[in-house]
Coordinates of C-alpha atoms in Angstrom, one line a residue:
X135 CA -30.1 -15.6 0.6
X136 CA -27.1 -16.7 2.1
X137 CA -25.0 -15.4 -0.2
X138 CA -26.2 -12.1 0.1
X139 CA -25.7 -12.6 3.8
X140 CA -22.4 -13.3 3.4
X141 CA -21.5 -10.0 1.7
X142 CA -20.8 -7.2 4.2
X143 CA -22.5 -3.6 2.9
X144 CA -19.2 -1.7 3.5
X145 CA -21.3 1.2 4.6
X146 CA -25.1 1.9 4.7
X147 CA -26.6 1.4 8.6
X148 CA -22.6 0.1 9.0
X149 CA -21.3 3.4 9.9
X150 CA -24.2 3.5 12.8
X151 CA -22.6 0.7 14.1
X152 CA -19.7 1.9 13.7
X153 CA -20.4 4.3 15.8
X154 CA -21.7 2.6 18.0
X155 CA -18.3 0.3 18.4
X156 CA -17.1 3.7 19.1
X157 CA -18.5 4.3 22.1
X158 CA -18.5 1.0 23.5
X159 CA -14.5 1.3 22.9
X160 CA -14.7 4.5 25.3
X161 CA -16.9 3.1 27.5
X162 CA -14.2 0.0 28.3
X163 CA -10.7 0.6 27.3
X164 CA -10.8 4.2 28.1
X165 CA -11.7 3.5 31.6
X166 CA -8.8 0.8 31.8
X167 CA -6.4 2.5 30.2
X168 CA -7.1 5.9 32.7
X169 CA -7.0 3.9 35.8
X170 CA -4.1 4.6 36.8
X171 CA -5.5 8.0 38.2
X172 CA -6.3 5.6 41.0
X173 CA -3.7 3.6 41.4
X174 CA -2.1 6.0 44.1
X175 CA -5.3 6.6 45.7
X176 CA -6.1 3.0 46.6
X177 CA -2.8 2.0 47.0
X178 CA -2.6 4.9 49.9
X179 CA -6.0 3.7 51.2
X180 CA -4.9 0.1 51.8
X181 CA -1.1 0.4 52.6
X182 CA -0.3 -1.6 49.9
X183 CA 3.0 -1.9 47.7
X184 CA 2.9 -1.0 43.9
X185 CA 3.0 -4.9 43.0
X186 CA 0.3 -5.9 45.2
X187 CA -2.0 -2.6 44.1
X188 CA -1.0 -3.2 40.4
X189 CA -3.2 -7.1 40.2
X190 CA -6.1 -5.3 40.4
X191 CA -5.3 -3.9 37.0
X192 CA -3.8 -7.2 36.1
X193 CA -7.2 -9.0 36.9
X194 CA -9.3 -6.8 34.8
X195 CA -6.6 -7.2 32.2
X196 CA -6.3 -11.2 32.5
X197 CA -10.3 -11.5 32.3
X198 CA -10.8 -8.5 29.5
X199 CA -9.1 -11.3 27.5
X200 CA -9.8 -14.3 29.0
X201 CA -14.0 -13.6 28.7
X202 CA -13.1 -13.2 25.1
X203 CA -13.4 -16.6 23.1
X204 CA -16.9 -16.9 25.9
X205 CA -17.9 -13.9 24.6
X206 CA -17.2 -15.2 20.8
X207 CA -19.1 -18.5 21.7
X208 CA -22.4 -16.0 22.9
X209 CA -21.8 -13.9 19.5
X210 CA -22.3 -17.7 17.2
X211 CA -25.1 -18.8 19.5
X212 CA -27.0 -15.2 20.3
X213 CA -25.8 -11.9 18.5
X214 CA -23.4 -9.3 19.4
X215 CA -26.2 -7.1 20.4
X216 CA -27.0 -9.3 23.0
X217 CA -23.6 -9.5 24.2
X218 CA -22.7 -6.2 24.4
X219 CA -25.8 -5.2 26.8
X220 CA -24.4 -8.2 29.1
X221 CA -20.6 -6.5 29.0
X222 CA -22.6 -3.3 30.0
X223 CA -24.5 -4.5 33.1
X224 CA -21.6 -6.2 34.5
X225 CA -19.2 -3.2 33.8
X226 CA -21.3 -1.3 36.1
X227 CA -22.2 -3.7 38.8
X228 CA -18.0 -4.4 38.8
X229 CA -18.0 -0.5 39.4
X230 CA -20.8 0.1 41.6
X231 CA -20.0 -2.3 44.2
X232 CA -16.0 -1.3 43.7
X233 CA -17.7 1.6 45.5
X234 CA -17.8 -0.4 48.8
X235 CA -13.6 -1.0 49.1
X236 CA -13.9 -3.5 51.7
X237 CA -10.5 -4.9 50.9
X238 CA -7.8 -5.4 48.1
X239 CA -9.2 -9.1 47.2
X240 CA -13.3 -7.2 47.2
X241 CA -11.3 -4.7 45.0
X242 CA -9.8 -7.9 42.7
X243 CA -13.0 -9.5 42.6
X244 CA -15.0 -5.7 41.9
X245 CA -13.2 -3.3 39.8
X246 CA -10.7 -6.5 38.6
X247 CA -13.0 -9.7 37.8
X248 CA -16.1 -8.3 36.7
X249 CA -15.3 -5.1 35.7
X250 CA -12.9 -7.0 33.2
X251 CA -15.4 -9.9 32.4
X252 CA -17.8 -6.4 31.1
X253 CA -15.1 -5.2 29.3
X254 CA -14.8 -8.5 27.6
X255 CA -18.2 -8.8 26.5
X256 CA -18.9 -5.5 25.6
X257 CA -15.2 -4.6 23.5
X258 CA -15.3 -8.4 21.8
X259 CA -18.6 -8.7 20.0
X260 CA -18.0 -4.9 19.0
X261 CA -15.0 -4.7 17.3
X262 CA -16.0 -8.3 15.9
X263 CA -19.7 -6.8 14.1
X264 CA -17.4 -4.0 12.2
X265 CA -15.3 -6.6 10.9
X266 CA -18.9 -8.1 9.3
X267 CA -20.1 -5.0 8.6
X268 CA -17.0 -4.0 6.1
X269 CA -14.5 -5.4 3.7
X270 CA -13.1 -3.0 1.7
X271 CA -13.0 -0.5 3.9
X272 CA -12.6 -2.7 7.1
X273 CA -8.6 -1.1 8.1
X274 CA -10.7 2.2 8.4
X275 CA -13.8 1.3 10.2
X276 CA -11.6 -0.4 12.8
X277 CA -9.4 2.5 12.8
X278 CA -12.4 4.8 13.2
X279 CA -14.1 2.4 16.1
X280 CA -11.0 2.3 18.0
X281 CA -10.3 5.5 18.0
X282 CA -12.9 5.6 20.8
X283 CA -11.0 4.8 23.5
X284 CA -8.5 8.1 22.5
X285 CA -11.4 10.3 22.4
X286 CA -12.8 9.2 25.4
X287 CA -10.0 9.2 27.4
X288 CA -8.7 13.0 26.4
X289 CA -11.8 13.9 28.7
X290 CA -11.8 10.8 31.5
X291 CA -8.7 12.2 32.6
X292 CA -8.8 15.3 33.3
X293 CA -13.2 14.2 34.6
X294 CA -11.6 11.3 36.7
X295 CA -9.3 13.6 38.3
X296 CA -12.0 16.3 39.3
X297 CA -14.3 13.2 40.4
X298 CA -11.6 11.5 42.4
X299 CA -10.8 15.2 44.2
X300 CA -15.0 15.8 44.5
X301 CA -16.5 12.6 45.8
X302 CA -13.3 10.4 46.4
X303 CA -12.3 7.3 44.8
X304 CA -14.9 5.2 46.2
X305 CA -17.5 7.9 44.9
X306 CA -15.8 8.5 41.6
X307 CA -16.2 4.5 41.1
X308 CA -19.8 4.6 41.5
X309 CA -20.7 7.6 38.9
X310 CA -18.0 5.9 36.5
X311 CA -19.7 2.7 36.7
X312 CA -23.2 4.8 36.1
X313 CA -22.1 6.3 33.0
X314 CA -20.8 2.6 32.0
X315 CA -24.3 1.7 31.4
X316 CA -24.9 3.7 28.3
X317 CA -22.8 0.5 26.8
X318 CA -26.7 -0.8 26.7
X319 CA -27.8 1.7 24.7
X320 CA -24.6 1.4 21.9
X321 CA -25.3 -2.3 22.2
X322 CA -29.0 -1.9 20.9
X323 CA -28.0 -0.1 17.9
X324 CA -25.8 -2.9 16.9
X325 CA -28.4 -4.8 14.6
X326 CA -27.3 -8.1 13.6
X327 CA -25.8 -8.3 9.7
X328 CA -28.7 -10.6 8.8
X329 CA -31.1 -8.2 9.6
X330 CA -30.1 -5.7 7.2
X331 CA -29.5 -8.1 5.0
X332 CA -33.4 -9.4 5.0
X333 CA -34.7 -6.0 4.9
X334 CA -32.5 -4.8 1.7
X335 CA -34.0 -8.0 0.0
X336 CA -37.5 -7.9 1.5
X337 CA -39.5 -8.3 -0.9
X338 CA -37.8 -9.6 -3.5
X339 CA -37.4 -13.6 -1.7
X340 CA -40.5 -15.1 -1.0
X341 CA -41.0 -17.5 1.9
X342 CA -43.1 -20.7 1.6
X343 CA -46.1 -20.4 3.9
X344 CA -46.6 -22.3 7.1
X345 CA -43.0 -22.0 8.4
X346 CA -41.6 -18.4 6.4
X347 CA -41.9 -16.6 10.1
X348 CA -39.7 -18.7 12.1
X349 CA -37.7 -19.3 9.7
X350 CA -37.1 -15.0 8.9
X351 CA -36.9 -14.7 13.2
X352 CA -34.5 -17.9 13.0
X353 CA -32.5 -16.0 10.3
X354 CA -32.5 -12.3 11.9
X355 CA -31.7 -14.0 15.8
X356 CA -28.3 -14.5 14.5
X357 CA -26.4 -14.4 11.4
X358 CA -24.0 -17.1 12.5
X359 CA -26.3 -19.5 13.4
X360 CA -24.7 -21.9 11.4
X361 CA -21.1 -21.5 12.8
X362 CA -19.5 -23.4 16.1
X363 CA -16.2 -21.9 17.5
X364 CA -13.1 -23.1 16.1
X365 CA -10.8 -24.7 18.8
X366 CA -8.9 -25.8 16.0
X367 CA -7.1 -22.5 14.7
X368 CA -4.2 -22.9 17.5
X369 CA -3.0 -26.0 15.1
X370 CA -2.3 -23.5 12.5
X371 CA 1.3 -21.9 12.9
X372 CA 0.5 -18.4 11.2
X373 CA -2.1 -18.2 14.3
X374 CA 0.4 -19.3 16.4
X375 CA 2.9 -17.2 15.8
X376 CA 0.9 -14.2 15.3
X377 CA -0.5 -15.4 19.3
X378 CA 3.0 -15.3 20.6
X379 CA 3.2 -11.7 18.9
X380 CA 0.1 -10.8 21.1
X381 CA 1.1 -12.4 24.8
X382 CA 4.0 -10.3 24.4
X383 CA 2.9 -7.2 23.5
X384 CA -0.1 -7.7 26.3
X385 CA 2.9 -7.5 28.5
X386 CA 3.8 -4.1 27.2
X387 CA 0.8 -2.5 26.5
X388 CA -0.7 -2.1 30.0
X389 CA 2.6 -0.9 31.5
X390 CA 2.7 2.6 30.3
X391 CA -0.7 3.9 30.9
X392 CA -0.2 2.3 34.5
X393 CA 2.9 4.3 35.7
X394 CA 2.8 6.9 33.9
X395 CA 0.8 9.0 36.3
X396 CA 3.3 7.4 39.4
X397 CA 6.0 8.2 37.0
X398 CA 5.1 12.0 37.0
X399 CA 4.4 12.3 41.2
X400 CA 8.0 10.7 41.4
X401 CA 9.3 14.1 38.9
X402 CA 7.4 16.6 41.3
X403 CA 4.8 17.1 38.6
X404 CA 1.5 18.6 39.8
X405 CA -1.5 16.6 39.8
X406 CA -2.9 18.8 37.7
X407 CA -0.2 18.8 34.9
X408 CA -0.1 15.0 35.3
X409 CA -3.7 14.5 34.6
X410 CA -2.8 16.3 31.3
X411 CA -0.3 14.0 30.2
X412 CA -3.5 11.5 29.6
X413 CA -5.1 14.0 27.8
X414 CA -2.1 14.2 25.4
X415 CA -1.8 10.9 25.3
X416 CA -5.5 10.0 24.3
X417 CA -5.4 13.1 21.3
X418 CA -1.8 11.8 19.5
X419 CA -3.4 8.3 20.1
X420 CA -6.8 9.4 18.6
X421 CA -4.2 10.8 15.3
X422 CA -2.6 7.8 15.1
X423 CA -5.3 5.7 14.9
X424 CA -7.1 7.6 12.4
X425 CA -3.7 8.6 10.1
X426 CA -2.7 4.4 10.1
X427 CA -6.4 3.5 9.5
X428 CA -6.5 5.7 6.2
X429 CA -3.2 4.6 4.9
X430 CA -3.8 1.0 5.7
X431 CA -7.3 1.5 3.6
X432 CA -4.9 2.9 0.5
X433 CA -3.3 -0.8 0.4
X434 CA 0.0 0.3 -0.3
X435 CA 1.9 -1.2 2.0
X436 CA 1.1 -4.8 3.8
X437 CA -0.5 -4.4 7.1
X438 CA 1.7 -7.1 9.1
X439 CA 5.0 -5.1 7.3
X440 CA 3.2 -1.9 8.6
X441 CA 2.7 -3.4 11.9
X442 CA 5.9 -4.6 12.4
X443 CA 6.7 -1.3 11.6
X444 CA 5.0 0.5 14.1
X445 CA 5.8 -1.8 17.0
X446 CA 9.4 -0.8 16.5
X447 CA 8.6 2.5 16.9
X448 CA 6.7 2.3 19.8
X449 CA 9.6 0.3 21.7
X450 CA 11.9 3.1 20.7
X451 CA 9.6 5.6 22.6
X452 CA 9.5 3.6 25.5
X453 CA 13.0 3.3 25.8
X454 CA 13.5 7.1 25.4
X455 CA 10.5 8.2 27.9
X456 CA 12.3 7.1 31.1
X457 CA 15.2 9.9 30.0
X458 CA 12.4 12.5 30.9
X459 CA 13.3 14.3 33.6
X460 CA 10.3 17.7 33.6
X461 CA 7.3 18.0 32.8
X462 CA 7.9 19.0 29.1
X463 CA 10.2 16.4 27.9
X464 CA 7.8 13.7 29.7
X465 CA 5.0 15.3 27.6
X466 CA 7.1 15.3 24.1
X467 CA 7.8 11.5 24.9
X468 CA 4.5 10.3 26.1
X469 CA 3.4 11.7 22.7
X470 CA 5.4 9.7 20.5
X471 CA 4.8 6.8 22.7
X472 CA 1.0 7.5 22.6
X473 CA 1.2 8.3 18.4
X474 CA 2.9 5.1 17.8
X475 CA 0.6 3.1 20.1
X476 CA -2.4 4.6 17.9
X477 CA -1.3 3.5 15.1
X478 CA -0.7 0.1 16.5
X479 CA -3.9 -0.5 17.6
X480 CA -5.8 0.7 14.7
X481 CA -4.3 -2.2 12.1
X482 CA -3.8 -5.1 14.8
X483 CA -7.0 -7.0 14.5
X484 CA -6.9 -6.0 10.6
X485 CA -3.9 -8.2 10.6
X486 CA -5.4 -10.8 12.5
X487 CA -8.4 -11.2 10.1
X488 CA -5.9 -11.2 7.2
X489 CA -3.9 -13.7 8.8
X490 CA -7.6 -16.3 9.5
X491 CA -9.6 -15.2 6.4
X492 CA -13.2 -13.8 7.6
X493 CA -14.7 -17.2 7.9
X494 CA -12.6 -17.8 10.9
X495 CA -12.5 -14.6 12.1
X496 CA -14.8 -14.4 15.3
X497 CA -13.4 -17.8 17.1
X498 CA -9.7 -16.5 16.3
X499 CA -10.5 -13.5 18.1
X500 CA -11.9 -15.2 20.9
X501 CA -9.2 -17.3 20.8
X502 CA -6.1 -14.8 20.2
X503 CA -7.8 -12.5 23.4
X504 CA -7.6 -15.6 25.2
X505 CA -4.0 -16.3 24.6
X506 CA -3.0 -13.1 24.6
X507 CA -4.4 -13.1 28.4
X508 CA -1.0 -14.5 29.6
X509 CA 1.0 -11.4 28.4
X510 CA -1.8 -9.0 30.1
X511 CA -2.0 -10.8 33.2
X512 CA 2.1 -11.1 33.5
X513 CA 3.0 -7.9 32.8
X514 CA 1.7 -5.5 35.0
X515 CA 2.9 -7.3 37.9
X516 CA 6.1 -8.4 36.8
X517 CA 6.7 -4.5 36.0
X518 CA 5.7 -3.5 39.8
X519 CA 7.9 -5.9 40.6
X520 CA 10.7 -4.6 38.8
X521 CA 9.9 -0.9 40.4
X522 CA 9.8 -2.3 43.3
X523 CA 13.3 -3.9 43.2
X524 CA 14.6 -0.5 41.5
X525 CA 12.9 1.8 43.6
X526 CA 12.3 3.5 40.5
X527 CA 9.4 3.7 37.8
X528 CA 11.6 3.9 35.0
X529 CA 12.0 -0.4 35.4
X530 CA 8.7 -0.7 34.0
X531 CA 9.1 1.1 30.8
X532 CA 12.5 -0.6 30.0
X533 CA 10.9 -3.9 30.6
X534 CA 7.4 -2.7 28.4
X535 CA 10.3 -1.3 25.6
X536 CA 12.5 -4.4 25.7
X537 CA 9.4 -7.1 25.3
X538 CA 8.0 -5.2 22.1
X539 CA 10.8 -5.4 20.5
X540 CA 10.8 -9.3 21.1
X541 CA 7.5 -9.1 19.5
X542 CA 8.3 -7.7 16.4
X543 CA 10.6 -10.8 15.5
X544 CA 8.0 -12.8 15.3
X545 CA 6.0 -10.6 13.4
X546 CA 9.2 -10.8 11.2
X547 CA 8.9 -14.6 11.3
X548 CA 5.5 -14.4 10.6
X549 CA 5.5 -13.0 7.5
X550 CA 8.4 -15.3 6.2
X551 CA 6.3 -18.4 6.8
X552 CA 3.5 -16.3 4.9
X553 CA 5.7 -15.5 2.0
X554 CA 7.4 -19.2 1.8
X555 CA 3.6 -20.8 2.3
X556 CA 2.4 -18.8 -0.6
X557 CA 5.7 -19.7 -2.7
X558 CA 5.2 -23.4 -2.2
X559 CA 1.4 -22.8 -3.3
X560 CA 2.4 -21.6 -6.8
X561 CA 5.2 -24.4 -7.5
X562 CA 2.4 -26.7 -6.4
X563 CA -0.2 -25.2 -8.9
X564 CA 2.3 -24.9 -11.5
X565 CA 3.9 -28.2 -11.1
X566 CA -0.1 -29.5 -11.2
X567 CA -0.7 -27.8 -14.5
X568 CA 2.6 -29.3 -16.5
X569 CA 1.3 -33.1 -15.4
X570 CA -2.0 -32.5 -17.0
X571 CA -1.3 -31.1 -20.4
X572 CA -5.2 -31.3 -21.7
X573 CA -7.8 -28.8 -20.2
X574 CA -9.9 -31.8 -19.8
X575 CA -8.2 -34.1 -17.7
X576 CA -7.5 -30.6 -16.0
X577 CA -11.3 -30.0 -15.4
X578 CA -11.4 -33.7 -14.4
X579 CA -9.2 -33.3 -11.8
X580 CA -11.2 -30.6 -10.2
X581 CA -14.3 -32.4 -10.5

């Protein structure tokens, strides 16, 4: 039984989770990532400056990552179904009582600290369950589950806009947080591996009387019932290094998406235009995601090379988009920037799972969302900061394009100590096999 357990179907009632992962990724991200539609908005409404506006972002950031290795722990001890309904209900009450906009610190503790902690539980235990789910195909299932966000937010922006203009932003909070709550519903349909497991073999294991029952509900509770978290994993320098990787990207990512609507007020572009540029930035991300998850699945190239590849790219674009000086050029550039950040995203926590093994997998998630909370928390403010000093929103992209390109070196480094690791294996196994020259002694050694 266990073995059977162990082996993930790489399709069958997968691809309904799957989808489900899908939606929870629009649910979440897609709202964070098109917040910045009300950056100006509250930022007018309290007075505030860009630095001191931007922490609420940084907040929901800092606990998206932070609730991560808790919501790992609840995955080993519950299942992710569980989890994810959690992440749902306190997605919306973060939203709903956003609504209320007492203050900037009710907004941090609102729309920032629970709203994030949501986002935790709810992205987390999804992403991790398609990871169980698949193997073979497991660089496009996470391509495909991602690629919810991009879907999603092609329509949030444009439907935040109309919302924020119909029932303000306190009013647009509240219906956002309302349609957050269909995270429940995707949550349900995410039936725990063991499950499907005991059904496909039903019939075929029998259980000893007396004590089958709970042992089958012990079983189909949770899959990884016999797992504790792994603290241990930040002793291992591929983990590491691939952590460092992540705390600085974390600084990047969050940047763009931020000021990118400030960035287009500050050109004279119309609202209207500028809600478009998230549209066009959620469809090239949606073919990025999708184009990089089927060639990762071909396995001709190595997805940390690949990677390192596209995180280059995406620096490049970030550097270039500040040159934009209308509405078209900003469009042309938020496209490559938005391409390259697709295919980013759809290979990243492939690479992490090839970096762990599978075994490992859920507590280094945990554990790299929790490191990589540093870099999400940072950046956001550190990039107001900079606008502030420059009086210009161009700082932030030059600091979000200079600190990717920092990460790529160690993705460089990490792949050396990869390659020079699995040298020193083979000498070791060769050197092994000339010092016992009969096949006996050989098996004797193993034994």
């Amino acid at each position: 039984m266990q073995a059977k357990d162990s082996n993930p179907p790489d399709g069958g009632y997968g691809w309904v989770v799957v989808v489900s992962a899908f939606m929870v990724m629009g649910l979440t991200v897609a709202v964070l990532k098109t917040f910045g539609l009300f950056f100006v908005e509250i930022q007018q409404h309290f007075d505030e400056l860009a630095s001191t506006t931007s922490w609420i972002t940084s907040v929901t950031i800092a606990m998206f990552h932070l609730g991560a290795p808790v919501a790992s722990s609840l995955c080993v001890q519950y299942t992710h179904r569980t989890v994810v309904i959690t992440g749902g209900l306190l997605a919306f009450s973060g939203m709903a009582l956003g609504f209320f906009g007492l203050n900037m610190v009710w907004m941090y503790a609102t729309t920032g600290f629970l709203q994030g902690l949501g986002i935790s539980f709810s992205w987390t235990p999804a992403i991790s369950i398609v990871s169980h789910y698949f193997s073979k195909k497991r660089a496009l299932a996470n391509a495909i589950a991602s690629a919810g966000e991009c879907a999603f937010a092609f329509t949030f922006g444009p439907f935040f806009q109309w919302l924020i203009s119909q029932y303000g932003w306190k009013g647009a909070l509240l219906i956002i947080g309302g349609i957050q709550l269909n995270i429940c519903v995707c949550g349900a349909l995410m039936r725990p591996l063991a499950s499907s497991c005991l059904e496909a073999s039903h019939g075929k294991t029998e259980t000893p009387p007396g004590n089958g029952a709970s042992r089958r509900d012990k079983e189909d509770k949770s899959p990884n019932m016999h797992k504790t978290f792994n603290w241990m994993l930040v002793r291992r320098p591929e983990f590491v290094l691939y952590a460092i990787f992540g705390i600085l990207a974390a600084m990047s990512f969050f940047v763009p998406p931020l000021f990118l609507v400030p960035l287009s007020y500050s050109l004279g572009i119309d609202e209207s235009w500028t809600a478009s540029l998230l549209s066009i930035l959620a469809i090239v991300d949606f073919g990025g995601r999708l184009l990089c998850g089927w060639y990762a699945n071909l396995h001709v190239t190595k997805t940390i090379h690949l990677l390192a590849m596209t995180i280059t790219l995406i620096s490049t674009s970030l550097m270039l988009l500040p040159l934009a000086n209308n509405y078209l050029s900003l469009a042309i550039f938020t496209g490559f920037y938005g391409f390259f950040f697709g295919t980013t995203v759809a290979i990243h926590i492939t690479v992490l799972a090839d970096v762990v093994g599978m075994p490992e997998f859920d507590s280094a998630l945990g554990l790299f969302m929790l490191i990589r909370s540093t870099g999400g928390f940072v950046g956001p403010p550190l990039a107001g900061l900079l606008v502030d000093m420059a009086g210009d929103y161009r700082a932030g992209f030059y600091m979000a394009g200079a600190t990717l390109v920092l990460s790529a070196g160690f993705l460089v480094i990490l792949d050396r100590f990869q390659q020079r690791k699995k040298r020193g294996s083979k000498i070791r196994t060769k050197s092994e096999k000339s010092t016992l020259p009969y096949p006996s002694l050989h098996l004797l050694k193993h034994q």
